[in-house]
Amino acid sequence: MLQKREKVLLLRTFQGRTLRIVREHYLRPCVPCHSPLCPQPATCSHDGKLLSSDVTHYVIPDWKVVQDYLEILEFPELKGIIFMQTACQAVQHQRGRRQYNKLRNLLKDARHDCILFANEFQQCCYLPRERGESMEKWQTRSIYNAAVWYYHHCQDRMPIVMVTEDEEAVQQYGSETEGVFVISFKGILNVNKHRAQIEAFVRLQGASSKDSDLVSDILIHGMKARNRSIHGDVVVVELLPKNEWKGRTVALCENDCDDKASGESPSEPMPTGRVVGILQKNWRDYVVTFPSKEEVQSQGKTAQKILVTPWDYRIPKIRISTQQAEALQDFRVVVRIDSWESTSVYPNGHFVRVLGRIGDLEGEIATILVENSISVIPFSEAQMCEMPVNTPENPWKVSREEEQKRKDLRKSHLVFSIDPKGCEDVDDTLSIRTLNNGNLELGVHIADVTHFVAPNSYIDIEARTRATTYYLADRRYDMLPSVLSADLCSLLGGVDRYAVSIMWELDKTSYEIKEVWYGRTIIRSAYKLFYEAAQELLDGNFSVVDDIPEFKDLDEKSRQAKLEELVWAIGKLTNIARHVRAKRDGCGALELEGVEVRVQLDDKKNIHDLIPKQPLEVHETVAECMILANHWVAKKIWESFPHQALLRQHPPPHQEFFSELRECAKAKGFFIDTRSNKTLADSLDNANDPHDPIVNRLLRSMATQAMSNALYFSTGSCAEEEFHHYGLALDKYTHFTSPIRRYSDIVVHRLLMAAISKDKKMEIKGNLFSNKDLEELCRHINNRNRAAQHSQKQSTELFQCMYFKDKDPATEERCISDGVIYSIRTNGVLVFIPRFGIKGAAYLKNKDGLVISSGPDSRSAWKPGSLQRFQNKITSTTTDGESVTFHLFDHVTVRISVQASRCHSDTIRLEIISNKPYKIPNTELIHQSSPLLKSELVKEVTKSMEEAQLAQEVKVNIIQEEYQEYCQTKGRSLYTLLEEIRDLALLDVSNNYGI
């Protein structure tokens, strides 16, 4: 007999209102189970497919597994799969019609041993959703309840294995019912081993060339082995037999050349595999270039079907349909992949939008943003409505309520900031003072962003999505609106601000920590210093005082008193930082070298120069104070919330990654011990060449490249021994000091405030993330951090190329520089140029098979011959018997040029023109002695780009002025956008772009 129930649905209308709908839901005592073990086959009225009778167990996937891993469930080797109606409906509602139809076709296919069980219409299986229960928890509970019923329905004769991605469900239901097993999805892969063993279940990433990818230390070589997977996909890899393993080439290889083109033997074979399944397709928007007329004709394609070339050379060509190929061939264009048929060599996609003209600065920057999936749309009106107001008419000020809650440091503490020149988002300040008992009090004060950003507000959700502020060579894209990042949450000088502070009481002589205090404060920063000024004061050069605005309007007596107070504070902070650093050094903290290049701009945002960042002791002073604060906050939040604290781990690197570092150091007579971070740090400190300081810089840079990436994680998902930060030599570490530009710090601030409330036995305001939700958030933040790093690196490389692009390498003096060889390959060397902070390849054998030779004047030339590579050197021998040898760390003279690419990014090309060090002309001695600022390069490049576009802008402005006279809409209409695209296609810029 049918049972009538009511299902209540809450639907949201387009106007934002909630609509309550009540539907009748009828439950039946019998629904088809499609099992040959059914005790009542007549009652169940089986029709259609039946499960196989030769399986050892039935598999019931959870809703999340069906959503994300349907490709694996399609494997014919997996048998006895029962899809619950609850899981199928989740796919329909959350993955769309295409994925749902794919599931329906799988269920209809007689070749696959799987059935659908309508658990929501069975009287004993149906469970109503409880009040306050999340949809995900109800779905998992319903599927488990149906699995238990199905096991008993088959008279306990067939074990049931429910697979899920929910670790909490595994713990809750894993041992609840005998015969019903709840395991993770990776566990089911071990239960059902294929005839070809699955060796990897990972993301396709880390490609080193367009022909090979490295997946979990398994090499995937060639398009066939990739099996229609694309960089970024989560794939299953089958390990090939050892006799089919391949080695990665040790030759220099350009992006448009495969390994065979180099004619060099590969390195020792490494594990090689092929993709046998795609678990998750992570297709995104791709920037492409349309082929030229000649290329279209050579393809033999019609104007409607053409192949476009992605900017990222790891992505295959994409076939799209368009009639605008000729008009768009000079532009960067965004396309989206729709499908990839099994019979096609290339995926199919469609046109999305135009980014800009090839070679145009804004177009190339937009390309970098799209390729890294960075969205830079303005903050919405709803988000801005949540922001506080601070205008001349209505200035923001500290509220009386907050004054009562917070510790007021405005009159008692000398607070100041030290940041780069021009910094607007000042999120950290420092203080130091002597207490009445003679001890010292060190304070780190961080902008209280969480006071203005409420959990789950519109701006909080947007900040969580962005996860970080993106810094490019000439601009930045903020995580938070400027009213916060550059104003109310920026700890500027002379204004009241809310802060979250950590203050330590230190012994006056040993600097050992006696007590620590955490809490919310009100501060007023006395000085906004930049690094160079602080360093001058530390060094005793007081002439820099004239550049500090806070001293300008003071009389001589007050000025002298305040200067003495500030100099004492900076000096004392430096002494404390040295002590803290020494303690970490004793535990094995590493001082690594990264080539950080700054692009120097002028007032008009023109690129003027490239300058590698110069280290100052005051950099380390500030850094040590921030590291100390992060460490103590990490300990605090972990003690209060051991299973849901956000920390940052840095795992030890693989020893094999240090092999090149050890070989290079050996060439100079140094031994690098990499057994631990302590031995590595000591070895690097001892690896100093008194005649060439570049050697130690390069060795530290190699050590940096060998390191694993530091990652955010939830403490509930790792054992405590895995919390360690290898590089900083700390047992626990997090990020607390930059909430303006990192969402991780916002989460940590909320955890710290909750920990303080917990200590005071007060109610914790706001819901903290569960371990599962926090781990998912950490994955997202880690992904966005990688995107930020890649985009910053790519934008710097863009400006480097633009800086040299229009220069004649044969006559321009800046294109000739000194370089240091730091790696040997079979057909060339890798060279570091200290002047510009550039690393690149210099070929000793060109595409014509000629090798480099050196004449009597040490000038290089190309001649027939051969190369012979040794461990620490490479020798070029011509057919005439001339030979020249290049050793590791040799200084050579290098010519810098740009290798232009229409479809991909331009690259720096290095050519060794002399095997002797570059001698700087007297006229350039002063200029060349200091490294080139990146900001100076940005100025010069931007200036040339602006001049190239000036004629276009004049024409476009005239068109816009004429159009605005008759324009009825206040904003930009679709017609305007289409007209701009048409105008761009018709503009003649051949003179500007050298076409």
PDB file of C-alpha atoms in Angstrom, residues 734-843:
ATOM      1  CA  THR A 734      50.968  30.250  10.031  1.00  0.00           C
ATOM      2  CA  HIS A 735      50.246  33.555   8.304  1.00  0.00           C
ATOM      3  CA  PHE A 736      48.778  36.263  10.503  1.00  0.00           C
ATOM      4  CA  THR A 737      50.548  39.484   9.537  1.00  0.00           C
ATOM      5  CA  SER A 738      48.974  40.440   6.176  1.00  0.00           C
ATOM      6  CA  PRO A 739      45.169  40.234   6.335  1.00  0.00           C
ATOM      7  CA  ILE A 740      44.822  43.071   3.805  1.00  0.00           C
ATOM      8  CA  ARG A 741      46.261  40.933   1.034  1.00  0.00           C
ATOM      9  CA  ARG A 742      45.849  37.295   2.174  1.00  0.00           C
ATOM     10  CA  TYR A 743      42.555  35.596   3.026  1.00  0.00           C
ATOM     11  CA  SER A 744      44.414  32.955   5.033  1.00  0.00           C
ATOM     12  CA  ASP A 745      45.360  35.688   7.499  1.00  0.00           C
ATOM     13  CA  ILE A 746      41.706  36.711   7.852  1.00  0.00           C
ATOM     14  CA  VAL A 747      40.844  33.113   8.798  1.00  0.00           C
ATOM     15  CA  VAL A 748      43.725  33.070  11.299  1.00  0.00           C
ATOM     16  CA  HIS A 749      42.577  36.390  12.837  1.00  0.00           C
ATOM     17  CA  ARG A 750      39.127  34.896  13.422  1.00  0.00           C
ATOM     18  CA  LEU A 751      40.669  31.793  14.959  1.00  0.00           C
ATOM     19  CA  LEU A 752      42.818  33.955  17.249  1.00  0.00           C
ATOM     20  CA  MET A 753      39.820  36.019  18.363  1.00  0.00           C
ATOM     21  CA  ALA A 754      37.901  32.799  19.033  1.00  0.00           C
ATOM     22  CA  ALA A 755      40.855  31.440  21.035  1.00  0.00           C
ATOM     23  CA  ILE A 756      40.949  34.629  23.145  1.00  0.00           C
ATOM     24  CA  SER A 757      37.192  34.352  23.756  1.00  0.00           C
ATOM     25  CA  LYS A 758      37.636  30.702  24.699  1.00  0.00           C
ATOM     26  CA  ASP A 759      40.322  31.620  27.250  1.00  0.00           C
ATOM     27  CA  LYS A 760      37.980  34.208  28.757  1.00  0.00           C
ATOM     28  CA  LYS A 761      35.140  31.632  28.737  1.00  0.00           C
ATOM     29  CA  MET A 762      33.144  33.946  26.497  1.00  0.00           C
ATOM     30  CA  GLU A 763      30.829  32.916  23.679  1.00  0.00           C
ATOM     31  CA  ILE A 764      32.656  32.395  20.384  1.00  0.00           C
ATOM     32  CA  LYS A 765      31.097  34.710  17.811  1.00  0.00           C
ATOM     33  CA  GLY A 766      30.618  33.265  14.336  1.00  0.00           C
ATOM     34  CA  ASN A 767      30.965  29.688  13.168  1.00  0.00           C
ATOM     35  CA  LEU A 768      34.501  28.457  12.584  1.00  0.00           C
ATOM     36  CA  PHE A 769      35.292  26.247   9.613  1.00  0.00           C
ATOM     37  CA  SER A 770      35.091  22.505  10.192  1.00  0.00           C
ATOM     38  CA  ASN A 771      38.169  20.460   9.388  1.00  0.00           C
ATOM     39  CA  LYS A 772      36.689  19.335   6.068  1.00  0.00           C
ATOM     40  CA  ASP A 773      35.612  22.839   5.014  1.00  0.00           C
ATOM     41  CA  LEU A 774      38.915  24.339   6.141  1.00  0.00           C
ATOM     42  CA  GLU A 775      40.897  21.762   4.161  1.00  0.00           C
ATOM     43  CA  GLU A 776      38.875  22.588   1.046  1.00  0.00           C
ATOM     44  CA  LEU A 777      39.478  26.305   1.637  1.00  0.00           C
ATOM     45  CA  CYS A 778      43.211  25.666   2.026  1.00  0.00           C
ATOM     46  CA  ARG A 779      43.298  23.882  -1.333  1.00  0.00           C
ATOM     47  CA  HIS A 780      41.619  26.885  -2.928  1.00  0.00           C
ATOM     48  CA  ILE A 781      44.005  29.380  -1.306  1.00  0.00           C
ATOM     49  CA  ASN A 782      47.038  27.288  -2.289  1.00  0.00           C
ATOM     50  CA  ASN A 783      45.774  27.229  -5.863  1.00  0.00           C
ATOM     51  CA  ARG A 784      45.279  31.006  -5.953  1.00  0.00           C
ATOM     52  CA  ASN A 785      48.717  31.576  -4.416  1.00  0.00           C
ATOM     53  CA  ARG A 786      50.281  29.539  -7.215  1.00  0.00           C
ATOM     54  CA  ALA A 787      48.353  31.638  -9.728  1.00  0.00           C
ATOM     55  CA  ALA A 788      49.616  34.835  -8.061  1.00  0.00           C
ATOM     56  CA  GLN A 789      53.227  33.615  -8.183  1.00  0.00           C
ATOM     57  CA  HIS A 790      52.939  32.557 -11.823  1.00  0.00           C
ATOM     58  CA  SER A 791      51.310  35.819 -12.904  1.00  0.00           C
ATOM     59  CA  GLN A 792      53.950  37.908 -11.107  1.00  0.00           C
ATOM     60  CA  LYS A 793      56.742  35.908 -12.730  1.00  0.00           C
ATOM     61  CA  GLN A 794      55.141  36.089 -16.183  1.00  0.00           C
ATOM     62  CA  SER A 795      54.541  39.838 -15.941  1.00  0.00           C
ATOM     63  CA  THR A 796      58.177  40.400 -14.948  1.00  0.00           C
ATOM     64  CA  GLU A 797      59.302  38.309 -17.918  1.00  0.00           C
ATOM     65  CA  LEU A 798      56.941  40.323 -20.135  1.00  0.00           C
ATOM     66  CA  PHE A 799      58.577  43.604 -19.105  1.00  0.00           C
ATOM     67  CA  GLN A 800      62.039  42.130 -19.450  1.00  0.00           C
ATOM     68  CA  CYS A 801      61.220  41.205 -23.043  1.00  0.00           C
ATOM     69  CA  MET A 802      59.644  44.594 -23.750  1.00  0.00           C
ATOM     70  CA  TYR A 803      62.690  46.329 -22.309  1.00  0.00           C
ATOM     71  CA  PHE A 804      64.999  44.654 -24.830  1.00  0.00           C
ATOM     72  CA  LYS A 805      62.570  44.089 -27.704  1.00  0.00           C
ATOM     73  CA  ASP A 806      63.086  47.305 -29.657  1.00  0.00           C
ATOM     74  CA  LYS A 807      66.804  47.517 -28.976  1.00  0.00           C
ATOM     75  CA  ASP A 808      69.407  46.540 -31.561  1.00  0.00           C
ATOM     76  CA  PRO A 809      71.518  43.848 -29.842  1.00  0.00           C
ATOM     77  CA  ALA A 810      74.464  44.648 -32.094  1.00  0.00           C
ATOM     78  CA  THR A 811      74.682  48.340 -31.183  1.00  0.00           C
ATOM     79  CA  GLU A 812      72.781  48.879 -27.916  1.00  0.00           C
ATOM     80  CA  GLU A 813      75.166  48.794 -24.964  1.00  0.00           C
ATOM     81  CA  ARG A 814      72.507  47.657 -22.508  1.00  0.00           C
ATOM     82  CA  CYS A 815      72.107  44.439 -24.520  1.00  0.00           C
ATOM     83  CA  ILE A 816      75.669  43.365 -23.681  1.00  0.00           C
ATOM     84  CA  SER A 817      76.253  42.178 -20.131  1.00  0.00           C
ATOM     85  CA  ASP A 818      78.234  39.871 -17.916  1.00  0.00           C
ATOM     86  CA  GLY A 819      76.824  36.414 -17.302  1.00  0.00           C
ATOM     87  CA  VAL A 820      77.670  33.465 -15.039  1.00  0.00           C
ATOM     88  CA  ILE A 821      77.273  29.834 -16.161  1.00  0.00           C
ATOM     89  CA  TYR A 822      75.415  27.844 -13.511  1.00  0.00           C
ATOM     90  CA  SER A 823      74.352  24.653 -15.329  1.00  0.00           C
ATOM     91  CA  ILE A 824      75.719  22.486 -18.138  1.00  0.00           C
ATOM     92  CA  ARG A 825      73.514  20.808 -20.772  1.00  0.00           C
ATOM     93  CA  THR A 826      74.394  18.603 -23.728  1.00  0.00           C
ATOM     94  CA  ASN A 827      73.950  21.391 -26.288  1.00  0.00           C
ATOM     95  CA  GLY A 828      74.437  24.543 -24.229  1.00  0.00           C
ATOM     96  CA  VAL A 829      74.589  26.171 -20.826  1.00  0.00           C
ATOM     97  CA  LEU A 830      72.282  28.047 -18.468  1.00  0.00           C
ATOM     98  CA  VAL A 831      73.428  31.568 -17.668  1.00  0.00           C
ATOM     99  CA  PHE A 832      72.568  34.018 -14.885  1.00  0.00           C
ATOM    100  CA  ILE A 833      72.896  37.762 -15.594  1.00  0.00           C
ATOM    101  CA  PRO A 834      73.280  39.596 -12.251  1.00  0.00           C
ATOM    102  CA  ARG A 835      72.762  43.024 -13.851  1.00  0.00           C
ATOM    103  CA  PHE A 836      69.138  42.284 -14.771  1.00  0.00           C
ATOM    104  CA  GLY A 837      68.343  39.259 -12.602  1.00  0.00           C
ATOM    105  CA  ILE A 838      67.749  37.193 -15.758  1.00  0.00           C
ATOM    106  CA  LYS A 839      68.275  33.449 -16.095  1.00  0.00           C
ATOM    107  CA  GLY A 840      68.233  31.829 -19.512  1.00  0.00           C
ATOM    108  CA  ALA A 841      69.696  29.346 -21.961  1.00  0.00           C
ATOM    109  CA  ALA A 842      72.673  30.011 -24.195  1.00  0.00           C
ATOM    110  CA  TYR A 843      73.112  27.491 -27.008  1.00  0.00           C
TER     111      TYR A 843
END
